[in-house]
XYZ file of C-alpha atoms in Angstrom:
686
model
C 23.468 80.706 31.445
C 22.885 78.993 28.091
C 21.223 81.096 25.418
C 17.748 80.049 24.362
C 17.649 78.457 20.944
C 13.934 79.003 20.316
C 13.794 82.750 20.876
C 12.811 85.061 18.021
C 15.258 87.850 17.234
C 14.492 91.181 15.583
C 16.568 93.932 13.992
C 16.504 97.637 14.778
C 14.308 98.171 11.714
C 11.766 95.643 13.006
C 11.733 97.322 16.419
C 11.109 100.653 14.697
C 8.084 99.182 12.900
C 6.686 97.837 16.166
C 7.074 101.251 17.785
C 5.920 103.247 14.752
C 9.124 105.342 14.694
C 12.284 105.625 12.653
C 15.342 103.470 13.162
C 17.279 106.491 14.448
C 14.818 106.809 17.333
C 15.460 103.193 18.357
C 19.215 103.776 18.262
C 18.668 106.798 20.474
C 16.674 104.677 22.963
C 19.595 102.248 23.188
C 21.838 105.122 24.292
C 19.363 106.849 26.615
C 17.783 103.924 28.447
C 20.101 101.681 30.476
C 17.407 98.968 30.647
C 17.075 98.649 26.853
C 17.504 94.943 25.965
C 21.003 93.805 25.088
C 21.711 92.238 21.665
C 21.426 88.468 21.454
C 23.069 88.086 18.068
C 23.949 89.763 14.792
C 26.877 92.154 14.428
C 27.849 95.538 15.832
C 26.537 97.174 12.660
C 23.340 95.098 12.585
C 22.540 93.799 16.079
C 19.591 91.523 16.806
C 17.431 91.504 19.917
C 15.071 89.015 21.544
C 11.506 89.833 20.465
C 9.994 88.962 23.862
C 12.384 91.293 25.677
C 11.838 94.089 23.150
C 8.028 93.879 23.378
C 8.198 93.888 27.180
C 10.451 96.974 27.129
C 8.237 98.835 24.637
C 5.140 98.142 26.741
C 6.924 99.122 29.950
C 7.906 102.477 28.453
C 4.609 102.969 26.586
C 6.349 103.130 23.228
C 4.618 100.379 21.281
C 2.611 101.826 18.392
C -1.165 101.724 18.470
C -0.985 100.410 14.914
C 1.300 97.519 15.869
C -1.390 94.856 15.876
C -1.088 91.069 15.916
C 0.258 90.935 12.370
C 3.068 93.367 13.141
C 4.024 91.095 16.024
C 3.733 87.952 13.896
C 6.017 89.179 11.121
C 9.276 89.212 13.178
C 8.712 85.533 13.926
C 8.375 84.808 10.203
C 11.373 86.989 9.412
C 13.390 85.130 12.038
C 13.294 82.056 9.811
C 16.025 83.915 7.929
C 15.772 82.004 4.673
C 13.817 83.500 1.763
C 12.356 80.141 0.760
C 11.294 79.172 4.283
C 9.522 82.502 4.726
C 7.851 82.095 1.324
C 6.664 78.599 2.228
C 4.920 80.021 5.298
C 3.180 82.649 3.141
C 2.155 79.981 0.624
C 1.068 77.630 3.395
C -1.195 80.305 4.860
C -2.806 80.985 1.489
C -3.298 77.274 0.909
C -4.959 76.773 4.299
C -7.239 79.760 3.856
C -8.284 78.590 0.382
C -8.901 74.985 1.492
C -6.210 73.670 -0.827
C -3.778 72.316 1.742
C -3.620 68.934 0.023
C -2.388 70.528 -3.191
C 0.322 72.412 -1.321
C 1.548 69.375 0.619
C 2.181 67.579 -2.654
C 4.526 70.283 -3.965
C 8.046 70.384 -2.563
C 9.043 69.643 1.005
C 6.341 69.586 3.697
C 6.405 72.412 6.219
C 8.604 71.693 9.207
C 7.157 72.100 12.742
C 8.362 75.715 13.145
C 6.901 76.744 9.791
C 3.658 74.889 10.461
C 3.317 76.620 13.848
C 3.597 80.020 12.150
C 0.954 79.045 9.599
C -1.348 77.887 12.420
C -0.914 81.205 14.252
C -1.513 83.183 11.063
C -4.712 81.222 10.360
C -5.972 82.051 13.851
C -5.182 85.733 13.326
C -6.953 85.683 9.959
C -10.219 84.885 11.740
C -10.120 88.331 13.363
C -7.856 90.372 11.048
C -9.451 89.111 7.815
C -8.239 86.310 5.567
C -7.303 88.419 2.548
C -5.780 91.148 4.729
C -3.623 88.677 6.663
C -2.350 86.948 3.537
C -1.618 90.232 1.735
C 0.194 91.595 4.774
C 2.583 88.644 4.951
C 2.986 88.519 1.174
C 3.815 92.239 0.947
C 6.283 92.011 3.831
C 7.961 88.983 2.273
C 8.273 90.656 -1.120
C 9.513 93.874 0.470
C 12.156 92.016 2.458
C 13.453 90.255 -0.662
C 12.792 93.003 -3.218
C 16.203 92.484 -4.855
C 15.678 88.754 -5.262
C 12.062 88.689 -6.431
C 11.036 90.914 -9.327
C 7.286 91.500 -9.509
C 5.114 93.079 -12.185
C 3.580 96.336 -10.860
C -0.257 96.229 -10.824
C -0.701 99.179 -13.271
C 1.527 97.432 -15.810
C -0.338 94.142 -15.305
C -3.608 95.992 -15.942
C -2.193 97.574 -19.104
C -0.972 94.218 -20.446
C -4.365 92.653 -19.774
C -6.222 95.478 -21.499
C -3.932 95.245 -24.533
C -4.659 91.518 -24.823
C -8.384 92.160 -24.412
C -8.275 94.853 -27.109
C -6.547 92.601 -29.624
C -8.730 89.617 -28.701
C -11.863 91.689 -29.207
C -15.205 89.968 -28.634
C -13.765 86.463 -28.815
C -14.134 84.409 -25.619
C -11.067 83.900 -23.422
C -11.113 80.405 -21.964
C -7.442 79.957 -21.051
C -4.804 82.427 -19.802
C -1.217 81.303 -19.253
C 1.999 82.733 -17.851
C 5.038 80.444 -18.317
C 7.135 82.550 -15.890
C 4.417 83.515 -13.436
C 6.474 84.494 -10.370
C 3.974 85.306 -7.611
C 1.047 85.317 -10.054
C 0.279 89.031 -10.473
C -0.439 88.793 -14.214
C -2.677 85.744 -13.837
C -4.548 87.374 -10.966
C -5.129 90.523 -13.044
C -6.345 88.391 -15.941
C -8.740 86.543 -13.633
C -10.261 89.838 -12.542
C -10.680 90.833 -16.193
C -12.126 87.627 -17.657
C -13.662 85.572 -14.829
C -17.097 87.061 -15.390
C -16.801 87.239 -19.175
C -17.970 84.792 -21.822
C -15.682 81.742 -21.681
C -17.698 79.527 -23.976
C -19.595 77.905 -21.114
C -16.456 76.761 -19.274
C -14.665 78.082 -16.208
C -11.691 80.313 -16.962
C -8.447 78.315 -16.754
C -5.387 80.008 -15.264
C -2.188 78.168 -16.184
C 1.024 79.249 -14.495
C 4.551 77.954 -14.225
C 7.762 79.104 -12.607
C 11.172 77.519 -12.290
C 11.270 78.554 -8.621
C 9.061 76.112 -6.660
C 8.507 78.565 -3.790
C 7.258 81.278 -6.149
C 5.000 78.711 -7.798
C 3.608 77.742 -4.383
C 2.923 81.389 -3.524
C 1.278 82.012 -6.897
C -0.906 78.918 -6.560
C -2.030 79.888 -3.051
C -2.615 83.503 -4.064
C -4.747 82.567 -7.045
C -6.661 79.963 -5.057
C -7.431 82.496 -2.347
C -8.668 85.230 -4.681
C -10.176 83.352 -7.655
C -12.128 80.212 -8.544
C -9.924 77.328 -7.403
C -11.318 74.922 -10.010
C -9.588 76.617 -12.945
C -6.051 76.999 -11.516
C -3.063 74.918 -12.584
C 0.351 76.100 -11.391
C 3.442 73.971 -11.957
C 7.121 74.321 -11.040
C 9.743 73.387 -13.611
C 12.125 74.855 -16.213
C 9.622 75.637 -18.935
C 12.216 76.216 -21.670
C 14.074 72.948 -21.079
C 11.027 70.833 -20.243
C 9.142 71.071 -23.521
C 7.216 67.860 -22.829
C 5.894 69.374 -19.605
C 4.172 72.198 -21.438
C 0.526 72.536 -22.299
C -0.852 70.151 -24.852
C -3.748 72.494 -25.674
C -3.112 75.964 -27.166
C -4.128 78.937 -25.035
C -6.089 82.082 -25.838
C -3.972 84.629 -23.954
C -0.406 84.618 -22.654
C 0.743 87.400 -20.334
C 4.348 87.142 -19.222
C 7.302 88.962 -17.700
C 10.012 86.339 -18.377
C 13.533 86.445 -16.916
C 15.996 88.578 -18.865
C 19.705 88.379 -19.665
C 19.950 84.678 -18.791
C 22.936 82.723 -20.087
C 22.250 79.223 -18.818
C 18.843 78.734 -20.432
C 19.556 75.547 -22.412
C 21.103 76.929 -25.604
C 23.098 73.811 -26.501
C 20.703 71.085 -25.376
C 17.762 72.770 -27.163
C 19.624 73.292 -30.442
C 17.131 71.174 -32.437
C 13.976 72.171 -30.587
C 10.920 72.451 -32.836
C 9.894 75.706 -31.170
C 12.702 77.578 -32.941
C 10.664 78.019 -36.109
C 12.195 81.448 -36.706
C 15.807 80.545 -35.911
C 17.792 79.114 -33.019
C 18.269 81.869 -30.420
C 21.923 82.719 -29.740
C 23.153 82.099 -26.222
C 22.891 85.832 -25.492
C 19.283 86.046 -26.723
C 17.346 84.082 -24.110
C 14.487 86.571 -24.480
C 13.943 85.508 -28.097
C 13.796 81.900 -26.893
C 10.965 82.975 -24.579
C 9.241 84.833 -27.425
C 9.255 81.751 -29.672
C 8.203 79.496 -26.801
C 5.258 81.792 -26.021
C 4.205 81.969 -29.676
C 4.170 78.151 -29.761
C 1.642 78.182 -26.891
C -0.952 80.332 -28.694
C -4.087 79.010 -30.336
C -4.134 79.521 -34.087
C -6.629 81.800 -35.788
C -8.598 81.439 -38.937
C -9.666 83.747 -41.720
C -8.051 86.934 -42.901
C -5.982 88.954 -40.447
C -7.185 92.266 -39.147
C -4.903 95.249 -38.797
C -3.558 94.211 -35.381
C -5.015 90.777 -34.713
C -6.105 87.465 -36.215
C -9.762 86.373 -35.824
C -9.936 83.416 -33.472
C -6.198 83.381 -32.738
C -4.454 83.717 -29.418
C -2.589 86.823 -28.313
C 0.445 87.300 -26.092
C 1.733 90.428 -24.370
C 5.327 90.020 -23.196
C 7.528 92.410 -21.207
C 11.081 92.522 -22.599
C 14.266 94.596 -22.239
C 14.644 97.265 -24.958
C 17.789 95.639 -26.316
C 15.763 92.703 -27.684
C 14.325 95.034 -30.342
C 17.702 96.094 -31.700
C 20.574 93.718 -30.817
C 22.353 92.506 -33.924
C 22.498 88.911 -32.646
C 18.719 88.638 -32.816
C 18.205 90.338 -36.196
C 17.507 87.111 -38.138
C 14.878 85.914 -35.660
C 13.168 89.316 -35.588
C 13.027 89.263 -39.375
C 11.471 85.782 -39.338
C 8.851 86.857 -36.795
C 7.996 89.909 -38.916
C 7.654 87.936 -42.153
C 5.336 85.433 -40.442
C 3.137 88.203 -39.052
C 3.832 87.248 -35.426
C 4.846 90.692 -34.114
C 1.746 92.875 -34.090
C 2.984 95.788 -31.997
C 5.925 96.996 -29.917
C 5.301 99.511 -27.126
C 8.142 101.451 -25.476
C 7.288 102.153 -21.823
C 8.594 105.039 -19.697
C 11.533 104.365 -17.405
C 10.207 103.407 -13.991
C 7.330 101.261 -15.260
C 8.804 98.019 -13.856
C 12.096 96.627 -12.509
C 14.787 97.504 -13.463
C 13.304 100.972 -12.953
C 16.091 102.880 -14.652
C 15.343 101.264 -18.038
C 12.445 101.915 -20.399
C 11.167 98.387 -21.084
C 9.183 97.208 -24.115
C 5.918 95.334 -24.517
C 5.707 92.984 -27.503
C 2.238 92.051 -28.726
C 2.366 88.663 -30.456
C -0.095 86.492 -32.359
C 0.314 83.134 -34.167
C 1.604 83.085 -37.739
C -1.088 84.439 -40.060
C -2.177 82.811 -43.351
C -1.759 86.226 -44.922
C 0.712 88.191 -42.763
C -0.101 91.800 -42.001
C 1.731 94.423 -43.989
C 2.581 96.754 -41.101
C 3.624 96.678 -37.440
C 2.334 99.154 -34.881
C 5.089 100.938 -32.943
C 4.128 103.144 -29.977
C 6.524 105.251 -27.930
C 5.099 106.221 -24.507
C 8.434 107.139 -22.913
C 7.250 110.738 -22.504
C 4.167 109.737 -20.448
C 5.575 110.778 -17.090
C 4.767 113.156 -14.248
C 7.267 115.470 -12.614
C 7.672 114.416 -8.952
C 6.633 116.850 -6.231
C 9.320 119.161 -4.856
C 8.987 117.394 -1.493
C 10.375 114.209 -3.041
C 14.072 113.542 -3.404
C 15.488 114.861 -6.668
C 16.929 111.424 -7.416
C 13.467 109.925 -7.738
C 12.381 109.052 -11.276
C 9.369 110.964 -12.604
C 6.195 109.036 -11.943
C 4.728 107.050 -14.820
C 1.528 108.548 -16.197
C -0.258 105.206 -16.474
C -3.470 106.794 -17.737
C -1.545 108.500 -20.532
C 0.263 105.271 -21.430
C -2.947 103.252 -21.443
C -4.940 105.757 -23.491
C -2.193 106.145 -26.081
C -1.629 102.413 -26.544
C -5.281 101.342 -26.623
C -6.257 104.119 -29.023
C -3.335 103.215 -31.294
C -4.460 99.569 -31.323
C -7.889 100.770 -32.428
C -6.277 102.573 -35.370
C -6.527 106.092 -33.937
C -3.625 108.408 -34.704
C -1.832 109.237 -31.442
C 1.381 111.073 -30.518
C 4.295 108.668 -30.549
C 2.401 106.047 -32.565
C 3.143 104.916 -36.104
C 2.273 101.954 -38.292
C 5.453 100.930 -40.131
C 5.380 98.667 -43.210
C 7.095 95.351 -42.596
C 9.247 95.878 -45.687
C 10.647 99.077 -44.123
C 11.626 97.190 -40.983
C 13.390 94.347 -42.810
C 16.913 95.533 -43.381
C 20.448 95.338 -42.144
C 19.375 96.048 -38.527
C 15.665 95.108 -38.370
C 15.395 97.526 -35.448
C 11.963 97.510 -33.764
C 12.694 100.297 -31.257
C 9.662 102.631 -31.537
C 11.669 105.838 -31.009
C 13.718 105.062 -34.143
C 10.609 105.149 -36.332
C 8.253 107.647 -34.683
C 8.326 110.990 -36.446
C 9.530 114.008 -34.508
C 6.819 116.116 -32.899
C 5.327 118.773 -35.116
C 6.562 122.284 -34.313
C 4.122 124.414 -32.359
C 1.512 126.222 -34.465
C 0.995 130.008 -34.292
C -2.306 129.572 -32.440
C -0.626 127.248 -29.924
C 2.113 129.798 -29.359
C -0.473 132.535 -28.629
C -2.228 130.261 -26.122
C 1.046 129.510 -24.349
C 1.875 133.213 -24.034
C -1.658 133.865 -22.722
C -1.114 131.239 -19.999
C 2.248 132.799 -19.231
C 0.738 136.282 -18.860
C -2.057 134.995 -16.604
C 0.386 133.145 -14.365
C 2.682 136.158 -14.243
C -0.196 138.450 -13.238
C -1.301 136.107 -10.445
C 2.275 135.769 -9.196
C 2.763 139.529 -9.172
C -0.523 140.076 -7.329
C 0.233 137.516 -4.632
C 3.890 138.501 -4.451
C 2.964 142.156 -3.990
C 0.929 141.333 -0.898
C 3.549 139.019 0.558
C 6.410 141.439 -0.202
C 4.877 144.011 2.149
C 5.175 141.640 5.121
C 8.084 142.065 7.519
C 9.683 139.766 10.077
C 8.735 140.328 13.722
C 11.722 140.574 16.028
C 10.303 138.417 18.783
C 7.824 135.520 18.755
C 8.602 134.083 22.164
C 5.184 135.032 23.465
C 3.468 132.490 21.232
C 2.927 129.105 22.789
C 2.014 125.966 20.858
C -0.635 123.297 21.149
C -0.529 119.777 19.722
C -3.132 118.326 17.388
C -3.835 115.709 20.057
C -4.738 118.470 22.517
C -6.942 120.220 19.936
C -8.687 116.909 19.257
C -9.218 116.332 22.964
C -10.664 119.852 23.277
C -13.006 119.060 20.353
C -11.604 121.924 18.275
C -11.139 119.435 15.435
C -11.924 115.838 14.495
C -9.339 113.523 12.876
C -10.328 110.845 10.372
C -7.649 108.603 8.826
C -7.705 106.802 5.486
C -6.827 103.164 4.897
C -5.623 101.220 1.864
C -8.427 100.855 -0.674
C -8.878 97.340 -2.129
C -7.352 97.267 -5.614
C -10.492 95.774 -7.135
C -12.487 98.875 -6.182
C -10.017 101.357 -7.676
C -10.764 102.739 -11.144
C -8.313 104.647 -13.332
C -8.752 107.352 -15.909
C -10.807 110.500 -16.076
C -13.201 110.743 -13.132
C -16.828 110.463 -14.358
C -19.770 112.333 -12.890
C -20.699 109.365 -10.692
C -17.108 108.838 -9.488
C -15.057 110.320 -6.651
C -11.328 110.992 -6.979
C -9.066 108.897 -4.735
C -5.982 110.490 -3.184
C -3.116 108.135 -2.362
C 0.442 108.882 -1.283
C 2.341 111.313 -3.476
C -0.637 111.777 -5.781
C -2.203 113.803 -2.996
C 0.445 116.514 -3.156
C 0.898 116.508 -6.930
C -1.863 115.143 -9.185
C -0.451 111.993 -10.747
C -2.351 109.192 -12.410
C -6.000 109.754 -11.608
C -7.682 107.120 -9.503
C -11.294 107.081 -8.428
C -14.049 105.079 -6.804
C -17.679 104.642 -7.667
C -19.697 107.145 -5.652
C -21.570 104.366 -3.855
C -18.292 102.678 -2.828
C -16.832 106.002 -1.697
C -19.848 106.866 0.436
C -19.913 103.383 1.974
C -16.191 103.583 2.831
C -16.811 106.963 4.460
C -19.692 105.586 6.535
C -17.563 102.607 7.584
C -14.786 104.947 8.738
C -12.271 103.393 6.316
C -11.677 106.067 3.666
C -13.046 109.480 4.672
C -14.574 111.859 2.153
C -13.368 115.449 2.204
C -15.480 118.584 2.255
C -14.585 122.158 1.354
C -12.495 123.652 4.160
C -11.120 120.372 5.531
C -7.384 120.212 6.200
C -5.717 117.166 4.602
C -2.369 115.827 5.821
C -0.129 113.310 4.007
C 1.574 111.539 6.910
C 4.900 110.287 5.509
C 8.139 112.138 6.185
C 9.400 112.545 2.621
C 5.957 112.929 1.092
C 4.646 115.142 3.904
C 2.137 117.796 2.864
C -0.829 119.665 4.310
C -3.419 121.770 2.535
C -6.965 123.097 2.730
C -9.428 121.231 0.538
C -10.951 123.391 -2.185
C -11.661 120.458 -4.540
C -14.175 118.215 -2.800
C -15.381 115.619 -2.247
C -12.355 113.368 -2.598
C -11.529 110.007 -0.975
C -8.474 109.743 1.274
C -6.378 106.603 1.007
C -3.643 105.081 3.188
C -1.641 107.480 5.407
C -3.793 110.486 4.579
C -5.750 112.211 7.323
C -8.712 114.589 7.337
C -8.809 117.310 9.999
C -12.282 118.840 10.216
C -12.127 121.999 12.318
C -14.665 123.856 14.405
C -14.673 127.208 12.500
C -15.616 129.060 15.678
C -12.277 128.044 17.236
C -9.847 127.284 14.384
C -9.143 128.817 10.984
C -8.346 125.990 8.540
C -5.908 128.074 6.463
C -3.972 129.019 9.581
C -3.966 125.389 10.714
C -2.646 124.161 7.344
C 0.083 126.836 7.367
C 1.354 125.613 10.745
C 1.147 121.924 9.830
C 2.969 122.120 6.506
C 6.154 123.547 8.041
C 8.853 120.912 7.455
C 10.408 120.905 10.927
C 6.964 120.132 12.340
C 6.978 116.851 10.415
C 10.559 116.040 11.439
C 9.681 116.393 15.093
C 6.565 114.235 14.716
C 7.897 111.346 12.645
C 10.684 108.911 11.875
C 13.274 109.348 9.153
C 14.501 105.877 8.235
C 12.851 105.686 4.816
C 10.528 107.429 2.375
C 7.608 105.658 4.001
C 8.395 106.610 7.608
C 5.202 107.783 9.227
C 4.357 111.123 10.781
C 2.207 110.978 13.902
C -0.383 113.639 13.050
C -1.377 114.060 16.679
C 2.182 115.081 17.582
C 2.193 118.014 15.138
C 2.051 121.441 16.773
C 0.161 124.659 16.034
C 0.631 128.192 17.339
C -1.773 129.085 20.128
C -3.461 132.261 18.835
C -6.908 133.858 19.147
C -9.262 133.343 16.198
C -8.914 136.861 14.770
C -5.126 136.502 14.576
C -5.523 133.021 13.085
C -7.700 134.485 10.336
C -5.093 137.166 9.599
C -2.387 134.554 9.218
C -4.798 132.353 7.257
C -5.348 135.122 4.700
C -1.589 135.382 4.227
C -1.393 131.622 3.719
C -4.049 131.812 0.988
C -1.923 134.366 -0.868
C 1.107 132.104 -0.449
C -0.828 129.201 -1.979
C -1.834 131.481 -4.873
C 1.812 132.366 -5.395
C 2.894 128.723 -5.367
C 0.194 127.770 -7.877
C 1.125 130.632 -10.164
C 4.821 129.774 -10.043
C 4.048 126.105 -10.771
C 1.949 127.158 -13.775
C 4.753 129.451 -14.971
C 7.230 126.580 -14.677
C 4.951 124.288 -16.685
C 4.177 126.797 -19.415
C 7.830 127.863 -19.463
C 8.855 124.307 -20.274
C 6.294 124.099 -23.083
C 7.399 127.465 -24.473
C 11.045 126.437 -24.360
C 10.344 123.142 -26.121
C 8.111 124.740 -28.750
C 10.412 127.651 -29.513
C 13.423 125.321 -29.698
C 11.566 123.167 -32.253
C 10.753 126.299 -34.303
C 14.362 127.441 -34.103
C 15.600 124.044 -35.284
C 13.134 124.187 -38.199
C 14.155 127.748 -39.134
C 10.613 129.006 -38.642
C 11.108 131.987 -36.305
C 11.189 135.602 -37.386
C 10.966 139.042 -35.768
C 7.640 140.815 -36.043
């Protein structure tokens, strides 16, 4: 029999997503079930299966996930296109159709072929029930996740930081035009639109001007911006912006936000040797980033009047993400010196490693303005590389510490306002002009001041308090012994407890980014828990109280109350605890278990749920985001009085954990402070 040529094939990973399990579970099904579909392609290591046959088998064996909706079933058909560009054209085509800009999309690049057009048509039909924005974001996120090594994106927190820096330097001046000459999928332009669309633009609609050398990325960016902003102000083009100088903007722009490509060699070094943009020196072949810097400076509107400390009245401002080597490489020294003398470089910010791809490198932000009539005498250098959170113990030790985005943002914005901050220094331009002209912030920021006597006393007080709490809790727990036999205890699943109405489960969903606020939670705000932040407080996120209460009423993002049990339902981020800080909003993959206190003790329930093997039995293991089915978790079947006894022990265990965590934190601060005093020769015996 001839093999069908129009069938859609899926990988083991795609089958696992449809079933809501790990890839290992699917491999196990292949061995256990003789009727599991046979491969139709691929290799022995990565077989592919017919989607129709797989769906029929999953339904026949009742293994298809309840969460595997129409979009989950649509994605394998898109993925089956195989080619990154073809998949991206479908995503862009969907966004164009939903934003009523199909004509614009048809004019850019090749028209969609029949297979691609059919997928767009199906996605449009699904959007009518699943939601237009939700459908587009789902396909966009899946596409980016599939090609994460080919498409580098700017993380939303970094995009927000870059926008706020530009807004701080720009001050009260209107922003009429925002550009990104290497826009990728348009994250920076979209963030800028959210910041300035409702602001004063001098009576004109905000213009968003993007360009990317990759036509598919440009199509996706155009569709994304058209779907989520005012279509009238969007202009996205696709060409080589460094080589095609005549294709650039004729009018200067107010703000440029950009994450240009790095370490390029074939960027036009020889053919652009006499380009007028190289006002500060022709970039060497190895310094493509400095070509981008000069190109971006040439795009900015010029200011007038005397310069301020970190900005020029009326002038444009650019915030550019660059590799750290650009600040120090010898090949670029002459250009850096020219930029400094002209007053173009206003600030350089060193970010923590993990802020953006490549995640193992601490990247830099350069804040640029046009040449000033009277150049500023100093450059602001800010080192935020220490603004990081230690990952929870449940996360793999290889994971980088999480970026403390609130700490980074506060430090940078305060420094731009002239406030003295740790890691910030204003360095005279004359001190930077030398043999190296090194702009790396860490080279110029003074070492931290040794701990003061009063600080040392406070640290020892925290140490003593933590030690006392640990001893108290440890004394109670030390008296416990191990029972020889526990075979008499049966278990009951969460699903059975829910069916018996002993508890009620409410699950969180992803909160729209535009509703999320960051920073210290105000009195009228409610903290939002998402992912790993739930098990170890990371960057604070919150919602307006009205939004939080509405989301709770709509059943989208439940609010917690004192005594609720919260479960983080991913294998490697799995955690369960009793809420003592409430109310809080639960985000995606977090669940609230509200118990009937006459039948269940919440502390006992949390103790049973947090046991690691419980999560392994109830979830997949293919990745850090594999889900745990909360209803498959098990709890000991005990009478209430015994539950309460075990619950009291669990409370002491939580006290011990908190005390040990505090001792670890204060121990690190003591070690750092005492080491600094030792190095300064300022310790003596009393």
